[in-house]
PDB file of C-alpha atoms in Angstrom:
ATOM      1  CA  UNK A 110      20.552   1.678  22.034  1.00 68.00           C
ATOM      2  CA  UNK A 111      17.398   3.476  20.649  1.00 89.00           C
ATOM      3  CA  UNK A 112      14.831   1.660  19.092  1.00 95.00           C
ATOM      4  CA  UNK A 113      14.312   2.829  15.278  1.00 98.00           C
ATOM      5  CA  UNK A 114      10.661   4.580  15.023  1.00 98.00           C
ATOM      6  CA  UNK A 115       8.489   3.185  12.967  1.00 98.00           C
ATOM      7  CA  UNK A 116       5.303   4.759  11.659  1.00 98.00           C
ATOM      8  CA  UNK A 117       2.387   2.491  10.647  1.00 98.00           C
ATOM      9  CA  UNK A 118      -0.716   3.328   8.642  1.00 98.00           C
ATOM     10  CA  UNK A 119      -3.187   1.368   6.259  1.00 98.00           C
ATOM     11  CA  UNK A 120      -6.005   1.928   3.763  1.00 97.00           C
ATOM     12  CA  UNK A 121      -8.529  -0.781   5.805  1.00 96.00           C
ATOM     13  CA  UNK A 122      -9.019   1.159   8.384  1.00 97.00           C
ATOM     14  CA  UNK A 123      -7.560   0.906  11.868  1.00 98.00           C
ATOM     15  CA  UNK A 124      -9.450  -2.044  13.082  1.00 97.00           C
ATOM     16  CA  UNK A 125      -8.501  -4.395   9.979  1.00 97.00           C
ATOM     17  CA  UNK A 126      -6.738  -7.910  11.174  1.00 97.00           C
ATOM     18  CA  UNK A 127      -3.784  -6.499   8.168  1.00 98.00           C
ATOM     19  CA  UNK A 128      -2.497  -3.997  10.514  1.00 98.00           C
ATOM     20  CA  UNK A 129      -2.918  -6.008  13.584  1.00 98.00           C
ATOM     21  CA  UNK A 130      -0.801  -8.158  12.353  1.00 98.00           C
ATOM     22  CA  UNK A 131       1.906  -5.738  10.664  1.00 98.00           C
ATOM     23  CA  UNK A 132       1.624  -3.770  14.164  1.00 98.00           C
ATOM     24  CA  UNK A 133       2.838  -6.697  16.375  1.00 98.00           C
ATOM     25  CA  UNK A 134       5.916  -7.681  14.010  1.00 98.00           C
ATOM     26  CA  UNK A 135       6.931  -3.899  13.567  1.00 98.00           C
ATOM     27  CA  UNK A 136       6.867  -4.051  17.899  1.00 98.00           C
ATOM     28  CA  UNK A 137       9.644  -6.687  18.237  1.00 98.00           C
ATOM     29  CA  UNK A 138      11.800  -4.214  16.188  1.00 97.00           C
ATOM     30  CA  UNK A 139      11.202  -0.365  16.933  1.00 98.00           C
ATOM     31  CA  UNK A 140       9.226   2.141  18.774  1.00 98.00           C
ATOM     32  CA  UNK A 141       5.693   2.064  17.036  1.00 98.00           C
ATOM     33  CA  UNK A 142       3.609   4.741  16.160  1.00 98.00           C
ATOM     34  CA  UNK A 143      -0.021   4.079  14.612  1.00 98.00           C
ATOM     35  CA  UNK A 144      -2.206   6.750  12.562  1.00 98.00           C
ATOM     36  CA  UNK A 145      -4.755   4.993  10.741  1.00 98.00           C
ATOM     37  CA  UNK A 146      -7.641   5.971   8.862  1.00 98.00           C
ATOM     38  CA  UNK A 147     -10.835   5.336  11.017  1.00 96.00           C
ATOM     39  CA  UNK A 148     -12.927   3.562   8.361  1.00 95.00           C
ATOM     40  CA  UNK A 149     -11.831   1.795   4.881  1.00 91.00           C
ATOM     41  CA  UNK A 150     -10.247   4.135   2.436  1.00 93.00           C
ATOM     42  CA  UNK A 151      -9.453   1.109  -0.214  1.00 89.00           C
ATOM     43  CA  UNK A 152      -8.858   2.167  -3.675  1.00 89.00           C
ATOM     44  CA  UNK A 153      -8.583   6.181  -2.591  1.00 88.00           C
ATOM     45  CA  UNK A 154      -5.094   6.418  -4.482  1.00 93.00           C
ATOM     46  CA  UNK A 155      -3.695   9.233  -3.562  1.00 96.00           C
ATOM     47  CA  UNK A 156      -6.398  11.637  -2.025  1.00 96.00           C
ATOM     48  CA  UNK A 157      -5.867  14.591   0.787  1.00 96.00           C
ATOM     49  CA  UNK A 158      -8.595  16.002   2.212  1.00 97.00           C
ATOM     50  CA  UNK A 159      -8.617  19.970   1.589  1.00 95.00           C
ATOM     51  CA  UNK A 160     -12.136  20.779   1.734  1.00 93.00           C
ATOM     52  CA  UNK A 161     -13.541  19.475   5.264  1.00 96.00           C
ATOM     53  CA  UNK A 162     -12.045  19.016   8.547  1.00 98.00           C
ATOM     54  CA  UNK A 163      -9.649  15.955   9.951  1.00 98.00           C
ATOM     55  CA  UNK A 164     -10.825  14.636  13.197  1.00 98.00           C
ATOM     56  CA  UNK A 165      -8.037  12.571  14.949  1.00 98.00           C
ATOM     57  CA  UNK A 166      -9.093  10.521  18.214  1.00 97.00           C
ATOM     58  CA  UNK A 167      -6.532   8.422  20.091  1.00 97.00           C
ATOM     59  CA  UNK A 168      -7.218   4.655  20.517  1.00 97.00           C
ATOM     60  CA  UNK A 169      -6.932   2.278  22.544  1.00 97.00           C
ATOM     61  CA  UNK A 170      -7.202  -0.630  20.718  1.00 96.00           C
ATOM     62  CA  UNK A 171      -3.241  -1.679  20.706  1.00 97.00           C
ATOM     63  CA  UNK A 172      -2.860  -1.211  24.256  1.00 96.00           C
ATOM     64  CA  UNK A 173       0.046   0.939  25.259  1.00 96.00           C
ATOM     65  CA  UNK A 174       1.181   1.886  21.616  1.00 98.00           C
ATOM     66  CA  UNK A 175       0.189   5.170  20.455  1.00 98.00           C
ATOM     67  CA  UNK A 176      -2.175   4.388  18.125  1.00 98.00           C
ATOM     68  CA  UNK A 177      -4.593   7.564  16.761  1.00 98.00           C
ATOM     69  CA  UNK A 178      -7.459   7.076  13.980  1.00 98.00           C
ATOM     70  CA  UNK A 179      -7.821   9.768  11.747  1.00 98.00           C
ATOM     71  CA  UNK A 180     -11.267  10.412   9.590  1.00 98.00           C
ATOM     72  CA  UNK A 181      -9.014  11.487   6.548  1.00 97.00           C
ATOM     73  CA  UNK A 182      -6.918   9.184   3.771  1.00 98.00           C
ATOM     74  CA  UNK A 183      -3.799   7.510   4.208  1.00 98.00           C
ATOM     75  CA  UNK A 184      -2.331  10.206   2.394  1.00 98.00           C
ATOM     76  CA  UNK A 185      -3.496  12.293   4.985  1.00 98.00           C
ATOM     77  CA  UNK A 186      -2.587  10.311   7.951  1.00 98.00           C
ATOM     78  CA  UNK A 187       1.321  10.291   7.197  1.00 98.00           C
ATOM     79  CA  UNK A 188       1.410  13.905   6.635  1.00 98.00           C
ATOM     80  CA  UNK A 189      -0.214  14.162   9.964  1.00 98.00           C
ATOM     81  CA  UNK A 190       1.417  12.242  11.602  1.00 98.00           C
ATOM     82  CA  UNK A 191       5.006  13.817  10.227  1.00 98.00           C
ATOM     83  CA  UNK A 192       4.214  17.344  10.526  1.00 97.00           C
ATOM     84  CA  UNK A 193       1.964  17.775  14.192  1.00 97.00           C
ATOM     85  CA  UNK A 194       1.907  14.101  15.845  1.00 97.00           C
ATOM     86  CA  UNK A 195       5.285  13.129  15.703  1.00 98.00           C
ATOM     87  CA  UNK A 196       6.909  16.711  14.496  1.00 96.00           C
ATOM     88  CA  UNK A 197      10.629  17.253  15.191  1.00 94.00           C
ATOM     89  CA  UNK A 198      11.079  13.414  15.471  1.00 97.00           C
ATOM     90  CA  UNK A 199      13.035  11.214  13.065  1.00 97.00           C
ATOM     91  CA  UNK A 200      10.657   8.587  11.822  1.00 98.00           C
ATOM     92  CA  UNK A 201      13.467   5.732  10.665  1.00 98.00           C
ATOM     93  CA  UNK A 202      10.446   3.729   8.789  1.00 98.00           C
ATOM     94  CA  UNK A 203       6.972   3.598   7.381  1.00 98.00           C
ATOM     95  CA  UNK A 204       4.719   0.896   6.718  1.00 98.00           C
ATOM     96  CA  UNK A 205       1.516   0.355   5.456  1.00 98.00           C
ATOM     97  CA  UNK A 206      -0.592  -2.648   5.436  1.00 96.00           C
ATOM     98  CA  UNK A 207      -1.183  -5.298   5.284  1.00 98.00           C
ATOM     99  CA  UNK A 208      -3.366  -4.677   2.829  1.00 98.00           C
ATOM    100  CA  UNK A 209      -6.188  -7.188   2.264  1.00 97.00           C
ATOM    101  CA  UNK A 210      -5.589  -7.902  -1.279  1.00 96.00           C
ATOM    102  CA  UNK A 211      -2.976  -7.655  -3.808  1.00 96.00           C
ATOM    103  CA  UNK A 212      -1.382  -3.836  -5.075  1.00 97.00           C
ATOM    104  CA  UNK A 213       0.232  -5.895  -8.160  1.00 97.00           C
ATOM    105  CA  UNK A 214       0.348  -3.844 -11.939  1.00 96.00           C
ATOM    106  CA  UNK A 215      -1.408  -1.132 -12.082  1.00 96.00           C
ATOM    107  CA  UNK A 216      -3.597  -1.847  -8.807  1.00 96.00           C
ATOM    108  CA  UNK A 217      -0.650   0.083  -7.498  1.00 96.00           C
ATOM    109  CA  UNK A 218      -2.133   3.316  -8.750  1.00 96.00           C
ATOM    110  CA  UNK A 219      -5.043   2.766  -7.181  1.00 95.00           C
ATOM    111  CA  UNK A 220      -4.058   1.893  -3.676  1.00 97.00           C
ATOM    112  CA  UNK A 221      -4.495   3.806  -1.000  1.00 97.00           C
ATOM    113  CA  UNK A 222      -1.849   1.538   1.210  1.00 98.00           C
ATOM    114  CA  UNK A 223       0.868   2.352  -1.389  1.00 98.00           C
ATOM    115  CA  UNK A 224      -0.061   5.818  -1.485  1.00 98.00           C
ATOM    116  CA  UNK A 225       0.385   6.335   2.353  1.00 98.00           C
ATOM    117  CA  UNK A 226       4.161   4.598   1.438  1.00 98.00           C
ATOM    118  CA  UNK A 227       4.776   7.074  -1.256  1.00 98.00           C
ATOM    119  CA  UNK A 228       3.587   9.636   0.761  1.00 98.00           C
ATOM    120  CA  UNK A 229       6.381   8.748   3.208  1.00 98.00           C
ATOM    121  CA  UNK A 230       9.015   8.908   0.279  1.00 98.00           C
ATOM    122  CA  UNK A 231       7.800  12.613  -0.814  1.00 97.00           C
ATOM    123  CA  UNK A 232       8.557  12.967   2.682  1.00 96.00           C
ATOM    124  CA  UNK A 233      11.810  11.432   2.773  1.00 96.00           C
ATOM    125  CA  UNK A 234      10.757   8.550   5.057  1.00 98.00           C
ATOM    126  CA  UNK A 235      12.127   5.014   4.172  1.00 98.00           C
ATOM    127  CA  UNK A 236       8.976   3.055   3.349  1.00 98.00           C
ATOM    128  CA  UNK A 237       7.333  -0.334   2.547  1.00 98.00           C
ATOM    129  CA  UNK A 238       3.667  -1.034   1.371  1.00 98.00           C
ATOM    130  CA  UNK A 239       2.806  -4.474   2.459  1.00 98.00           C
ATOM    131  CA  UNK A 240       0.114  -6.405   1.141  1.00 98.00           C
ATOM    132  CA  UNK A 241      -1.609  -9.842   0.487  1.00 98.00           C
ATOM    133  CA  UNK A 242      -3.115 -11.647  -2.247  1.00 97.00           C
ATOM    134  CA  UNK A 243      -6.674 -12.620   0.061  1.00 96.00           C
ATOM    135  CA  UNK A 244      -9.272 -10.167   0.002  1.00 93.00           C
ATOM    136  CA  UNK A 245     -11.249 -11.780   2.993  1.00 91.00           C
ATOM    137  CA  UNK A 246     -12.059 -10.157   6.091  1.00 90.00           C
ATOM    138  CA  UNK A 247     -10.326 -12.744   7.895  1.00 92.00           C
ATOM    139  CA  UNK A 248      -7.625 -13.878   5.839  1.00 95.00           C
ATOM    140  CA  UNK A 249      -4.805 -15.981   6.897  1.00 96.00           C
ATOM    141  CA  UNK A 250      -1.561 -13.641   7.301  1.00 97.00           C
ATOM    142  CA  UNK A 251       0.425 -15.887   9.458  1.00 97.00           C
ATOM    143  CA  UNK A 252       2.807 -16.868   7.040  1.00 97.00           C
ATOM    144  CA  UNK A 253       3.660 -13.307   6.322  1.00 98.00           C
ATOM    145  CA  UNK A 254       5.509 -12.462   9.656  1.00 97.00           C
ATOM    146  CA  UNK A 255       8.843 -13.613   9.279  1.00 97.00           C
ATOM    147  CA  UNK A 256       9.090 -11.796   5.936  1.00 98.00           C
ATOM    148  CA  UNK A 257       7.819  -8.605   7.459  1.00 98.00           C
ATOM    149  CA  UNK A 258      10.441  -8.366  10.100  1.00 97.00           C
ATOM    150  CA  UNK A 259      13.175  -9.643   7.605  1.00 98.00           C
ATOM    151  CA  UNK A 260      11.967  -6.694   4.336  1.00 98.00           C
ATOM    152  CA  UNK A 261      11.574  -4.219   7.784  1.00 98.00           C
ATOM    153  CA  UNK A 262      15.297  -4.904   8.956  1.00 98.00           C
ATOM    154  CA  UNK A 263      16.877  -4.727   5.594  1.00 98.00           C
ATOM    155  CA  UNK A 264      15.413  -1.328   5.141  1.00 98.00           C
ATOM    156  CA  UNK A 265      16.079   0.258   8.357  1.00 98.00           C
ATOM    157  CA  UNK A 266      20.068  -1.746   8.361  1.00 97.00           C
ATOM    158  CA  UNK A 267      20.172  -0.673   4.046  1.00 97.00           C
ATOM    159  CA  UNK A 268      18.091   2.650   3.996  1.00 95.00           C
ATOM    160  CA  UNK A 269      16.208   3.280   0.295  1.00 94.00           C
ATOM    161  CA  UNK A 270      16.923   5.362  -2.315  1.00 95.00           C
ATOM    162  CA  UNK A 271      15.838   8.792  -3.056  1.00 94.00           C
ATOM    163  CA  UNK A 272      11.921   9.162  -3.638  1.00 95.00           C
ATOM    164  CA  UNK A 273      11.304   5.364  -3.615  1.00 97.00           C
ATOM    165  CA  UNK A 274       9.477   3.003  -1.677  1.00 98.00           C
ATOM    166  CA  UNK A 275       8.743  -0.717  -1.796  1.00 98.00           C
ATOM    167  CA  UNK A 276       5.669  -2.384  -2.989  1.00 98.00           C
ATOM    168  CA  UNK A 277       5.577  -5.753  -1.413  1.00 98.00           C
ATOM    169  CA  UNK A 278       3.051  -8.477  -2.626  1.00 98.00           C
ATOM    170  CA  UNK A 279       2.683 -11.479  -1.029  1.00 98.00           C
ATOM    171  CA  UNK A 280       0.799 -14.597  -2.185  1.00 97.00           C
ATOM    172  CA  UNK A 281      -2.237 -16.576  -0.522  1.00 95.00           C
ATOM    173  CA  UNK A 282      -1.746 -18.714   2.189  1.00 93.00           C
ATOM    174  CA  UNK A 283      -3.756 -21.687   0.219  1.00 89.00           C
ATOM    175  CA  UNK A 284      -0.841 -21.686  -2.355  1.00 89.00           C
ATOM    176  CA  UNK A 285       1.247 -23.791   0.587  1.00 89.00           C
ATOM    177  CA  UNK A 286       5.005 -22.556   1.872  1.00 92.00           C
ATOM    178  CA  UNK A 287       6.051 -19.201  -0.226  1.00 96.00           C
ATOM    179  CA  UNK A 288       9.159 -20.454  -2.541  1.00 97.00           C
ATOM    180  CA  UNK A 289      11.483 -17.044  -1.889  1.00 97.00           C
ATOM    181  CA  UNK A 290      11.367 -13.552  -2.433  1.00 98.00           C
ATOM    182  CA  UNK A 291      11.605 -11.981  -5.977  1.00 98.00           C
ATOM    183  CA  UNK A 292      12.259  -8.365  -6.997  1.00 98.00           C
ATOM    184  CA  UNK A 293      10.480  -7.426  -9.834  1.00 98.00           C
ATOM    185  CA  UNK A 294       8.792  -5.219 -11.926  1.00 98.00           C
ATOM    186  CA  UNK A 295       5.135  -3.902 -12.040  1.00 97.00           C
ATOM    187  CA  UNK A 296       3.579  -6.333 -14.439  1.00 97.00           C
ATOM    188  CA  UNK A 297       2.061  -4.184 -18.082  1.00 96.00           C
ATOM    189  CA  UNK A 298      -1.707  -4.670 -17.375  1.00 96.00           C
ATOM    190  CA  UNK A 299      -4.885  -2.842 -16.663  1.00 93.00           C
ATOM    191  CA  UNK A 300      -8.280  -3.182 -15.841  1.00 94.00           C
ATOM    192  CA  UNK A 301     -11.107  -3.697 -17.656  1.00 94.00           C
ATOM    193  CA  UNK A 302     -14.608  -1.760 -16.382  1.00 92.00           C
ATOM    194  CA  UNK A 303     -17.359  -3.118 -16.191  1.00 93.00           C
ATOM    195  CA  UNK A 304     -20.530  -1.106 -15.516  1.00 94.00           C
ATOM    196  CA  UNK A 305     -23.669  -2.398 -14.325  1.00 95.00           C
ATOM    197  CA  UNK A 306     -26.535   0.321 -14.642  1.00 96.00           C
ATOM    198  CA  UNK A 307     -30.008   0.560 -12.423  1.00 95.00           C
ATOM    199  CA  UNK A 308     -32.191   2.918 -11.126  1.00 96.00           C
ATOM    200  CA  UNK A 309     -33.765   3.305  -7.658  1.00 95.00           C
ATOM    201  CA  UNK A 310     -36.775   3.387  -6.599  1.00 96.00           C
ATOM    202  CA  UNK A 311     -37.447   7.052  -7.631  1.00 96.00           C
ATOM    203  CA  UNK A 312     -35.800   6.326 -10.824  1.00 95.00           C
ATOM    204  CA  UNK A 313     -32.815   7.699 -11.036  1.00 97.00           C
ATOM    205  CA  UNK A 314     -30.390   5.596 -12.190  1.00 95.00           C
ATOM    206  CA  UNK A 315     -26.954   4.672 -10.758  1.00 96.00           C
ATOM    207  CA  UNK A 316     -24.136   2.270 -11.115  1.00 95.00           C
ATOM    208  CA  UNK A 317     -22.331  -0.463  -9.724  1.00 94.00           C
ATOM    209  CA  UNK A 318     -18.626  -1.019 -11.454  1.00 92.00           C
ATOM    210  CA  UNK A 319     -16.906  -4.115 -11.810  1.00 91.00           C
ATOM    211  CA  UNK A 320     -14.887  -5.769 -14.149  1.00 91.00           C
ATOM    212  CA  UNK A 321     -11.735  -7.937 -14.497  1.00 92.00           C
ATOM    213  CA  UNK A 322      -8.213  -7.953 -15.170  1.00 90.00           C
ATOM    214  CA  UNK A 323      -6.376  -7.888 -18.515  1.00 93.00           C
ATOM    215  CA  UNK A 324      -2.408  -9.078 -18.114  1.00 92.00           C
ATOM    216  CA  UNK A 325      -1.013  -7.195 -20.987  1.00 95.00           C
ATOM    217  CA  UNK A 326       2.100  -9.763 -21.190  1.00 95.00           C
ATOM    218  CA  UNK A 327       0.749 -12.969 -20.064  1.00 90.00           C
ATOM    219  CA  UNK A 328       4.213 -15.072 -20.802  1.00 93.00           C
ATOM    220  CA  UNK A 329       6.311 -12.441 -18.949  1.00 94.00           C
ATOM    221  CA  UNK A 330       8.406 -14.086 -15.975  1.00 95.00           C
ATOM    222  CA  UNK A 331       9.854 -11.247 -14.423  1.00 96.00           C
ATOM    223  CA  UNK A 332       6.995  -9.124 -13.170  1.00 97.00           C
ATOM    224  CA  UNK A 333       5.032  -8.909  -9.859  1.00 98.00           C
ATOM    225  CA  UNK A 334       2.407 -10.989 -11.306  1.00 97.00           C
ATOM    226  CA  UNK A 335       4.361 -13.808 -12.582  1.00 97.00           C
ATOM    227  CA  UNK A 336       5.932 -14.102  -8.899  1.00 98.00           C
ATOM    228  CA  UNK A 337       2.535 -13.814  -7.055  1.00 97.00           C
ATOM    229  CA  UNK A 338       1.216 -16.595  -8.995  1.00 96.00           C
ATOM    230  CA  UNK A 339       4.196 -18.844  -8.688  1.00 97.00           C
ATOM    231  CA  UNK A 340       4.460 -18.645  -4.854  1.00 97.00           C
ATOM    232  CA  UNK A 341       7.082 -15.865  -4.467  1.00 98.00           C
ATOM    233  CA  UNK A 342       6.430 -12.781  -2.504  1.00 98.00           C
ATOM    234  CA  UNK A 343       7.202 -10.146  -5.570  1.00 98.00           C
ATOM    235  CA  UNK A 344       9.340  -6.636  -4.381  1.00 98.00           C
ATOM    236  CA  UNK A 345       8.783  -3.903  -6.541  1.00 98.00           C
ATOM    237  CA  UNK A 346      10.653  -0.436  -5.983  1.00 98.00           C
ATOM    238  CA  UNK A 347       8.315   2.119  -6.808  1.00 98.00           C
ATOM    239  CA  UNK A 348       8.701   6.034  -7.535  1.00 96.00           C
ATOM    240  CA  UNK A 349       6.643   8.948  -7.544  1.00 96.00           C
ATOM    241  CA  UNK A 350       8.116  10.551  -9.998  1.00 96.00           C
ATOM    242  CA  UNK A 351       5.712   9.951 -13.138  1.00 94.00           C
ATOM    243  CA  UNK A 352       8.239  11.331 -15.692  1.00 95.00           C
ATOM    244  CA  UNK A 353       8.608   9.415 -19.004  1.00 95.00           C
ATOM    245  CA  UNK A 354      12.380  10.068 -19.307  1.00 94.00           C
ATOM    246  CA  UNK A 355      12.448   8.052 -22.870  1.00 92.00           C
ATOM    247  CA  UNK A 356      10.228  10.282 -24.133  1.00 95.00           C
ATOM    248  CA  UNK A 357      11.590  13.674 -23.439  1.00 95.00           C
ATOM    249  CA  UNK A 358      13.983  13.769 -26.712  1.00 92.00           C
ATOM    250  CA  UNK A 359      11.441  12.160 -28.882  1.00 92.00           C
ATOM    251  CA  UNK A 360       9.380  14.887 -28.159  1.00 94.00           C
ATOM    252  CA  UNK A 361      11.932  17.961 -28.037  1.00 93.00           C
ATOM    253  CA  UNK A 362      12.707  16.378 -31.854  1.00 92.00           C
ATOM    254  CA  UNK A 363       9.269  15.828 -32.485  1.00 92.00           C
ATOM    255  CA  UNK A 364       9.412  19.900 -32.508  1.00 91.00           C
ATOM    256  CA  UNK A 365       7.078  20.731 -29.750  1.00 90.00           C
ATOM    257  CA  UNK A 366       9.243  23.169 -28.104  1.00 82.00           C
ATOM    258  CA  UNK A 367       8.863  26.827 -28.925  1.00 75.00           C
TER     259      UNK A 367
END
């Protein structure tokens, strides 16, 4: 029987202990194929690179899995991988991840791992964005295994619908044994810049940006953030298509048509 081939990519960069991890699962189950971004591309959303040159360089660091690192985004790196590395093969499934750190609310915008999964949904790929709720080089992601493998399976045995893919949350180790699995929705929150303004040593002055989280609906129970902080690894199908449906007649009897 042929293994299922499974396409792996990231936003931490091809060395990160997040993809280590997800690589070794995603090996007990398929064919793997590895095109990661050579250096951290965290918070890039959505980028493609269209006005310098993509280097790709095979490496060795997985052994005998064809693993390539690619000096473009994660955007960049499925499309690459799709249309020259692997073109004319089937890939059955994408994943990217871990991530190191949570994609919950609107962090999901932002993320470069989910974009490299929605990227594989433009492209018609069934795909999963994994990522944890530890922002440390070195976090713990041992307790995340048998949930990869079991989200991976259900995919590849279920297949996804039509321009989605699956933004998968799961909480800190420190929290103690994860209570289940929840699907959800993307929690109603945002966040709040802060801006922290210097000037160097010629000066000309330049920023740092920071801030914190505002959770819109704090009492909610059925959102990824709600599941994250109550021990439950939150599932959240996600689409690219950013069309307000509810809005279209509003606006058509609003009279803005001509």
């Amino acid at each position: 029987m042929t293994k299922p081939l499974i396409l792996v990519t990231n936003d931490d960069g091809i060395t990160s202990k997040g993809i280590k991890v997800l690589i070794e699962e995603m090996s007990k189950i398929g064919e793997v194929y590895v095109m990661a971004p050579d250096s951290p591309n965290s918070g890039m959303g959505h980028a493609i690179t269209v006005d310098s040159t993509i280097h790709i360089k095979k490496s060795p660091i997985f052994g005998d899995i064809a693993s390539y690192e690619c000096s473009g985004t994660p955007a960049d790196c499925v499309k690459l991988a799709k249309h020259e590395f692997l073109k004319g093969r089937k890939i059955d499934l994408l994943v990217s991840g871990i991530n190191h750190g949570s994609n919950s609310s609107i962090s999901v915008i932002y993320s470069g791992t989910m974009s490299a999964a929605i990227e594989g949904a433009i492209e018609g790929i069934p795909a999963i964005g994994f990522s944890l709720d530890d922002f440390h080089y070195d976090a713990d992601f041992e307790h995340t295994r048998p949930y990869l493998s079991q989200i991976a399976h259900f995919v590849l045995k279920n297949g996804m619908a039509k321009g989605t893919a699956l933004n998968v949350n799961f909480p800190n180790s420190q929290k103690g044994e994860i209570k289940g699995i929840k699907v959800c929705r993307q929690t109603n929150g945002y966040w709040q810049e802060e801006f922290d303004s210097r000037k160097d040593p010629h000066g000309r002055p330049y920023y740092w940006m920071g801030g914190h989280f505002v959770n819109r609906e704090s009492e909610a129970t059925d959102n990824d953030l709600w599941a994250l902080e109550n021990n439950y690894i939150s599932v959240v199908p996600c689409q690219y298509d950013l069309t307000n449906y509810s809005a279209i007649e509003s606006l058509i009897d609003s009279g803005i048509e001509s």
